[in-house]
CSV table of C-alpha atoms in Angstrom, one decimal:
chain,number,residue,atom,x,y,z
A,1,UNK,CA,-41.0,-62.4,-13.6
A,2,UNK,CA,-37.7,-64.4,-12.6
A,3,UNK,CA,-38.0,-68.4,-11.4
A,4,UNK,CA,-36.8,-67.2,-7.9
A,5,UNK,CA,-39.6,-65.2,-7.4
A,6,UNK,CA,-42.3,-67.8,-8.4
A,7,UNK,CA,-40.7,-70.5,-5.9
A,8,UNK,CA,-41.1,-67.9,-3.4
A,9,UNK,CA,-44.4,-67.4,-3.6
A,10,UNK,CA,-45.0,-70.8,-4.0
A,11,UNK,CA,-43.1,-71.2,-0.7
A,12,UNK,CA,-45.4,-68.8,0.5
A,13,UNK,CA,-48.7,-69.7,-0.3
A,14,UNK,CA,-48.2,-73.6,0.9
A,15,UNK,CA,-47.4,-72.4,4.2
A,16,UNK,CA,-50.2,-69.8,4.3
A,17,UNK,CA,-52.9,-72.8,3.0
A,18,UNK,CA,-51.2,-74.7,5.8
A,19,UNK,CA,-51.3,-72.1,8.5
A,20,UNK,CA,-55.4,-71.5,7.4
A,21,UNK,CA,-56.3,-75.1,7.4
A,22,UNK,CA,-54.5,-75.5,11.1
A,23,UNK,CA,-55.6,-72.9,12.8
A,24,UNK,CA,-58.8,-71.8,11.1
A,25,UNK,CA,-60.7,-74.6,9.3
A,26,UNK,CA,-59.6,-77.1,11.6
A,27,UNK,CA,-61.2,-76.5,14.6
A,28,UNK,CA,-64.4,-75.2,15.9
A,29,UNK,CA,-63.4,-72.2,18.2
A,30,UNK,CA,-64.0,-70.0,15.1
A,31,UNK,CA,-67.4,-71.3,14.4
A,32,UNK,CA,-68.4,-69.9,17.7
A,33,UNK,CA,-67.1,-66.4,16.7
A,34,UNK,CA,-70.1,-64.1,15.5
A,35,UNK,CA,-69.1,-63.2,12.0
A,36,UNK,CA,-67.8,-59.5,12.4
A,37,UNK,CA,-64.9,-60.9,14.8
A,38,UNK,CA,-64.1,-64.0,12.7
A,39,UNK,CA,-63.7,-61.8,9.7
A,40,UNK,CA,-61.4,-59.4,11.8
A,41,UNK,CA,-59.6,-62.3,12.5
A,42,UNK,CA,-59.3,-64.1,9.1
A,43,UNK,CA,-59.4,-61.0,6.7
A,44,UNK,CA,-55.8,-60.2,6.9
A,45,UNK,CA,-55.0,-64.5,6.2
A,46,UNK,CA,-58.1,-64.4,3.3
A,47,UNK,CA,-56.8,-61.2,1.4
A,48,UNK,CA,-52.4,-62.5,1.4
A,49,UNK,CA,-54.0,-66.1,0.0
A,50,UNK,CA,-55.9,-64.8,-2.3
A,51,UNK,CA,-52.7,-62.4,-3.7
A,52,UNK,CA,-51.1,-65.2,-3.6
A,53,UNK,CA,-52.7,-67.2,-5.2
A,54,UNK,CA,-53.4,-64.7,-8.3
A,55,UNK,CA,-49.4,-64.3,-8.7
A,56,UNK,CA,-48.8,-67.9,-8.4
A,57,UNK,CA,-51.2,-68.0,-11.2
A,58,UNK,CA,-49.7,-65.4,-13.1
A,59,UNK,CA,-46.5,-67.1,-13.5
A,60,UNK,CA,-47.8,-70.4,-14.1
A,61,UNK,CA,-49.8,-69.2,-17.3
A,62,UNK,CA,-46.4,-67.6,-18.5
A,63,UNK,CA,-44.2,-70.5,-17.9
A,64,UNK,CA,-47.0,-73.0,-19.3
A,65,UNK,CA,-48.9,-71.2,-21.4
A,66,UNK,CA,-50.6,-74.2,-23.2
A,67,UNK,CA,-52.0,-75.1,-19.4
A,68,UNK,CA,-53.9,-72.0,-19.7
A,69,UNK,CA,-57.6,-73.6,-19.3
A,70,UNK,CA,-56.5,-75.9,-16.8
A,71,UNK,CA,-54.9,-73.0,-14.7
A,72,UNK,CA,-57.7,-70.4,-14.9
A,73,UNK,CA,-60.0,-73.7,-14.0
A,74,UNK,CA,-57.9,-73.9,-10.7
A,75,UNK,CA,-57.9,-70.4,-10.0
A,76,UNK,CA,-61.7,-69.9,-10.3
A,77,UNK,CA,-62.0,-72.7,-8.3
A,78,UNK,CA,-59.9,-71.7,-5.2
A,79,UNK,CA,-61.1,-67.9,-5.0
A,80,UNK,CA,-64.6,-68.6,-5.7
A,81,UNK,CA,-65.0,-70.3,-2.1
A,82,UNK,CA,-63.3,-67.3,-0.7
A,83,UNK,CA,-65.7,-64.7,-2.0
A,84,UNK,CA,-68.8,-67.5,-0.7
A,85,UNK,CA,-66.9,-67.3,2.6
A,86,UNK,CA,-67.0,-63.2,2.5
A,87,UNK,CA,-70.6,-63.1,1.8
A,88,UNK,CA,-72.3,-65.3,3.5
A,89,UNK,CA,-70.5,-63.8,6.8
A,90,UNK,CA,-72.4,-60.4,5.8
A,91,UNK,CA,-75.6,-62.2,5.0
A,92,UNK,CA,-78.1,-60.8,7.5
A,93,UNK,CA,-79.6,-63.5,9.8
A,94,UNK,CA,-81.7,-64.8,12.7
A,95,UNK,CA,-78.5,-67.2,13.7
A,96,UNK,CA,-75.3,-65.2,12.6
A,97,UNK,CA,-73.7,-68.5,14.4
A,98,UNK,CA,-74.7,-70.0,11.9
A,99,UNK,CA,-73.5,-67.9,9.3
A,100,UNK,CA,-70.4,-68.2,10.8
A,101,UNK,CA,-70.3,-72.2,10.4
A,102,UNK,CA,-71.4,-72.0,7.2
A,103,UNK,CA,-68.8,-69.7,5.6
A,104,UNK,CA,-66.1,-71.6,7.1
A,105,UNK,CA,-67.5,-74.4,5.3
A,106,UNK,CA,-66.5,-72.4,1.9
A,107,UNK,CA,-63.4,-71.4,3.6
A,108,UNK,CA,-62.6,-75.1,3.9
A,109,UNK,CA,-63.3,-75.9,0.6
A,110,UNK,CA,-61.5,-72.4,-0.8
A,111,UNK,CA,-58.6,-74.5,0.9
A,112,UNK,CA,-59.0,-78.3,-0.6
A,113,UNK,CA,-59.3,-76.3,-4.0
A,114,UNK,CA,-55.8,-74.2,-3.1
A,115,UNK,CA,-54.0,-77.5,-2.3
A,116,UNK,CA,-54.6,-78.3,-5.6
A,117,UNK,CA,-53.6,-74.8,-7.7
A,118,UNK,CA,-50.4,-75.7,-5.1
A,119,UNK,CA,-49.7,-78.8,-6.6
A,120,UNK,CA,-50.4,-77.5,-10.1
A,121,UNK,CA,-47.5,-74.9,-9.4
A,122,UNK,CA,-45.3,-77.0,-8.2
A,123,UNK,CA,-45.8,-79.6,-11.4
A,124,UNK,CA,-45.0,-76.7,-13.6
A,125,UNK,CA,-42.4,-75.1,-11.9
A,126,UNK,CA,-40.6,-78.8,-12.5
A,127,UNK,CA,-41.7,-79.0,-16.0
A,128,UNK,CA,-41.9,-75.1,-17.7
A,129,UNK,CA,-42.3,-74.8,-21.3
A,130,UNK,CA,-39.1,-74.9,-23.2
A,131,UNK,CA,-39.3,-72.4,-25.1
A,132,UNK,CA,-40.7,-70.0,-22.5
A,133,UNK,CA,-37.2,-70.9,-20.3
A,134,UNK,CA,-35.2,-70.2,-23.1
A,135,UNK,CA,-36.4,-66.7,-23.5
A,136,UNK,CA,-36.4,-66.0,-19.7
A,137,UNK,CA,-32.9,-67.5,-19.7
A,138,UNK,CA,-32.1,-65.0,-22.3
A,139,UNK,CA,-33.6,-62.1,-20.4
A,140,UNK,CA,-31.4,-62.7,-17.4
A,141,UNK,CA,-28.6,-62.8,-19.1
A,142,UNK,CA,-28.9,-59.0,-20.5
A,143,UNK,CA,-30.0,-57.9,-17.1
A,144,UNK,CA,-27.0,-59.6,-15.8
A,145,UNK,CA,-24.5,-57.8,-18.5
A,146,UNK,CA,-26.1,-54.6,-18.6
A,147,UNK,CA,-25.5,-55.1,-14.4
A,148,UNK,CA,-21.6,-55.8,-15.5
A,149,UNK,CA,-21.1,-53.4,-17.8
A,150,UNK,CA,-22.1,-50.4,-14.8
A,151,UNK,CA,-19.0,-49.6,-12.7
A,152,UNK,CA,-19.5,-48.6,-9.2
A,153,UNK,CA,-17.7,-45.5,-8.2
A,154,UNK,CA,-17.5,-43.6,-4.4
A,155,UNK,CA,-20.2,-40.8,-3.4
A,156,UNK,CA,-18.2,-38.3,-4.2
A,157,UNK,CA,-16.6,-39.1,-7.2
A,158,UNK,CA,-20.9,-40.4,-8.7
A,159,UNK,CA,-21.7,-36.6,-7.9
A,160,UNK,CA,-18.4,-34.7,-9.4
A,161,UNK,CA,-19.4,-36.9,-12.6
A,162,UNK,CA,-22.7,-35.9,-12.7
A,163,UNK,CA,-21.6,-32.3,-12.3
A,164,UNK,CA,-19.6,-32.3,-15.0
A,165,UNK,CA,-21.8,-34.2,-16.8
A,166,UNK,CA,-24.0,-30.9,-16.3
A,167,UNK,CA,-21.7,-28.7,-17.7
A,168,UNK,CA,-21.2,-30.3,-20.5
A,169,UNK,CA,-24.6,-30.4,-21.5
A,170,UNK,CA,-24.6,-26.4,-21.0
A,171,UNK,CA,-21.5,-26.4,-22.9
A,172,UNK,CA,-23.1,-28.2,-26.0
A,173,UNK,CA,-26.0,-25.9,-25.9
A,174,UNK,CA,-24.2,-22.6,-25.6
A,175,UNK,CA,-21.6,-24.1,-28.4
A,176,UNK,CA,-24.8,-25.0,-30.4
A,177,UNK,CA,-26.4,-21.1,-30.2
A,178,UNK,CA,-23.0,-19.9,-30.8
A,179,UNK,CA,-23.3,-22.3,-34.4
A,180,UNK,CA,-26.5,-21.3,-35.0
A,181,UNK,CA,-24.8,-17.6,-34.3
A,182,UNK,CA,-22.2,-18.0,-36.8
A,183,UNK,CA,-24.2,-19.7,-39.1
A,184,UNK,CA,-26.8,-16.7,-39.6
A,185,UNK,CA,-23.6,-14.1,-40.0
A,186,UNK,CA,-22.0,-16.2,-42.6
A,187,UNK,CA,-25.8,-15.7,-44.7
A,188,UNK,CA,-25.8,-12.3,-44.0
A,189,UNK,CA,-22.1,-11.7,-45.6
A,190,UNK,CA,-23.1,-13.9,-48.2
A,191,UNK,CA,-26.2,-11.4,-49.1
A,192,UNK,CA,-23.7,-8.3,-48.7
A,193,UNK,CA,-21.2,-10.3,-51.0
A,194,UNK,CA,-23.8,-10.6,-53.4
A,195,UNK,CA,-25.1,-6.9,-53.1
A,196,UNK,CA,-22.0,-6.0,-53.5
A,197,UNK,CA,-21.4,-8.0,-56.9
A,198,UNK,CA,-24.5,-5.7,-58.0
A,199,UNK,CA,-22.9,-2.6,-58.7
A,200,UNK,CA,-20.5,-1.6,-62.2
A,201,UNK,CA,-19.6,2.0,-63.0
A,202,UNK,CA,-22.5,4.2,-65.1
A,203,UNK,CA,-22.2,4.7,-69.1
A,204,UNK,CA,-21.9,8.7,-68.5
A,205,UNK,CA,-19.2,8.6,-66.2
A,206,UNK,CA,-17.4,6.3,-68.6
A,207,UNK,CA,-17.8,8.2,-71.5
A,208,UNK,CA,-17.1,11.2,-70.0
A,209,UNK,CA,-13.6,10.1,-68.7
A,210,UNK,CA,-13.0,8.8,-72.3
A,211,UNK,CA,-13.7,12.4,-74.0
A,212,UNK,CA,-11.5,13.9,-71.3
A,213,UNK,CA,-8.5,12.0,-72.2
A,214,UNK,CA,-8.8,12.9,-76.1
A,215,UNK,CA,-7.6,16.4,-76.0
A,216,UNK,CA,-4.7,16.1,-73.7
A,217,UNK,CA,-3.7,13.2,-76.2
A,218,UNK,CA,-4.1,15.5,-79.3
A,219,UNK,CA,-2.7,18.4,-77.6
A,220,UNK,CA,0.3,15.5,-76.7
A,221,UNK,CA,0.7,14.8,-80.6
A,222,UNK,CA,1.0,18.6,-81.7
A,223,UNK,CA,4.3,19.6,-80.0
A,224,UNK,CA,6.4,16.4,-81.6
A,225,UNK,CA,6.2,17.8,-85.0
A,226,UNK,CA,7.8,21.4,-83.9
A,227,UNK,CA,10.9,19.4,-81.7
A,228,UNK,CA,11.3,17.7,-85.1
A,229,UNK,CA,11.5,21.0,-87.1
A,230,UNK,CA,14.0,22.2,-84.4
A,231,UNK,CA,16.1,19.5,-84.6
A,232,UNK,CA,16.4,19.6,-88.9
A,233,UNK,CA,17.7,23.3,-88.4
A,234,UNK,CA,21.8,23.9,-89.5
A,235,UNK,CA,23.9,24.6,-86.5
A,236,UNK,CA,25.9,27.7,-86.3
């Protein structure tokens, strides 16, 4: 709700009561209508007061909220005419004429009791609750920077953005299964690592290739000795 749009409708609904009580109540070509045409006539007029008057009183309990008993006591009081008026046009009758008299009767008063939900607007709309201002004032403001802070572009260039915008989005979800990817390989050589870590050569094989060695060292060790007796021998 913004105070612009509750001075409008009050705007609206004085000169709505006004245009009613002039051409409608004031007069009594309408009480000659039989009641199907004056509600043909004065529906459309009955049904915007009436919306009116429930928005007017919509704003008026949210910018005065301590009014509230005094406001809801207005309200009843202008709408509850209005649905007299409605019914007692489909009342069945001997004199529907009269029916017709009689429910603008209610429509009348529907219209005394809206002059004063008018003035009750109007009296609030000078004199809101403080607080309640302060917070609206508040919420203005943000609308009004988050407004700012939005940067119109060209056509063209709005759709190239949101192209590319678009791509980007594929981009971070292809990039994100090609993580996930690369994640789940890195586990796996992890596991082979680790597999791998397992294995260490068998006791047979070693001490077989230890037992192989000995006799090739012994049979090493046995031809020094007869090079040695060689070399002690006189020369000739």
């Amino acid at each position: 709700m913004s105070l612009e749009d509750y001075s409008r409708h009050i705007n609206e609904f004085e000169g709505l009561l006004q245009k009613i009580a002039t051409d409608i109540t004031s007069g009594v070509i309408f009480e000659r209508l039989p009641p199907t045409e004056l509600w043909s006539k004065v529906e459309p007029l009955v049904t915007s007061f009436r919306s009116l008057a429930e928005r007017i009183t919509e704003s008026m309990l949210i910018l005065k909220p301590e009014k509230a008993v005094t406001i809801e006591r207005s309200f009843k009081a202008t709408v509850a005419p209005l649905e007299s008026f409605k019914n007692v046009l489909f009342q069945k009758s001997g004199d529907p004429l009269d029916n017709s008299r009689i429910a603008l009767e209610h429509l009348r008063k529907a219209m005394v009791k809206g002059s004063d939900l008018l003035q009750l607007a109007k009296s609030i709309k000078a004199s809101p609750s403080e607080m309640i201002m302060k917070i609206i004032k508040f919420k203005e403001i943000y609308k009004t920077k988050d407004y700012i802070s939005s940067i119109p572009v060209p056509e063209a260039t709005y759709i190239r953005f949101v192209s590319l915008k678009k791509q980007i989005e594929n981009l971070r979800f292809y990039m994100s299964g090609l993580e996930r990817a690369l994640e789940d390989l890195r586990v796996r050589l992890d596991a082979v690592q680790k597999e791998i870590a397992r294995f260490r050569p068998s006791v047979t094989e070693a001490t077989s290739e230890g037992e192989s060695k000995k006799p090739r060292e012994e049979s090493s060790k046995g031809t020094f000795p007869s090079i040695a007796k060689q070399s002690s021998l006189p020369e000739f």
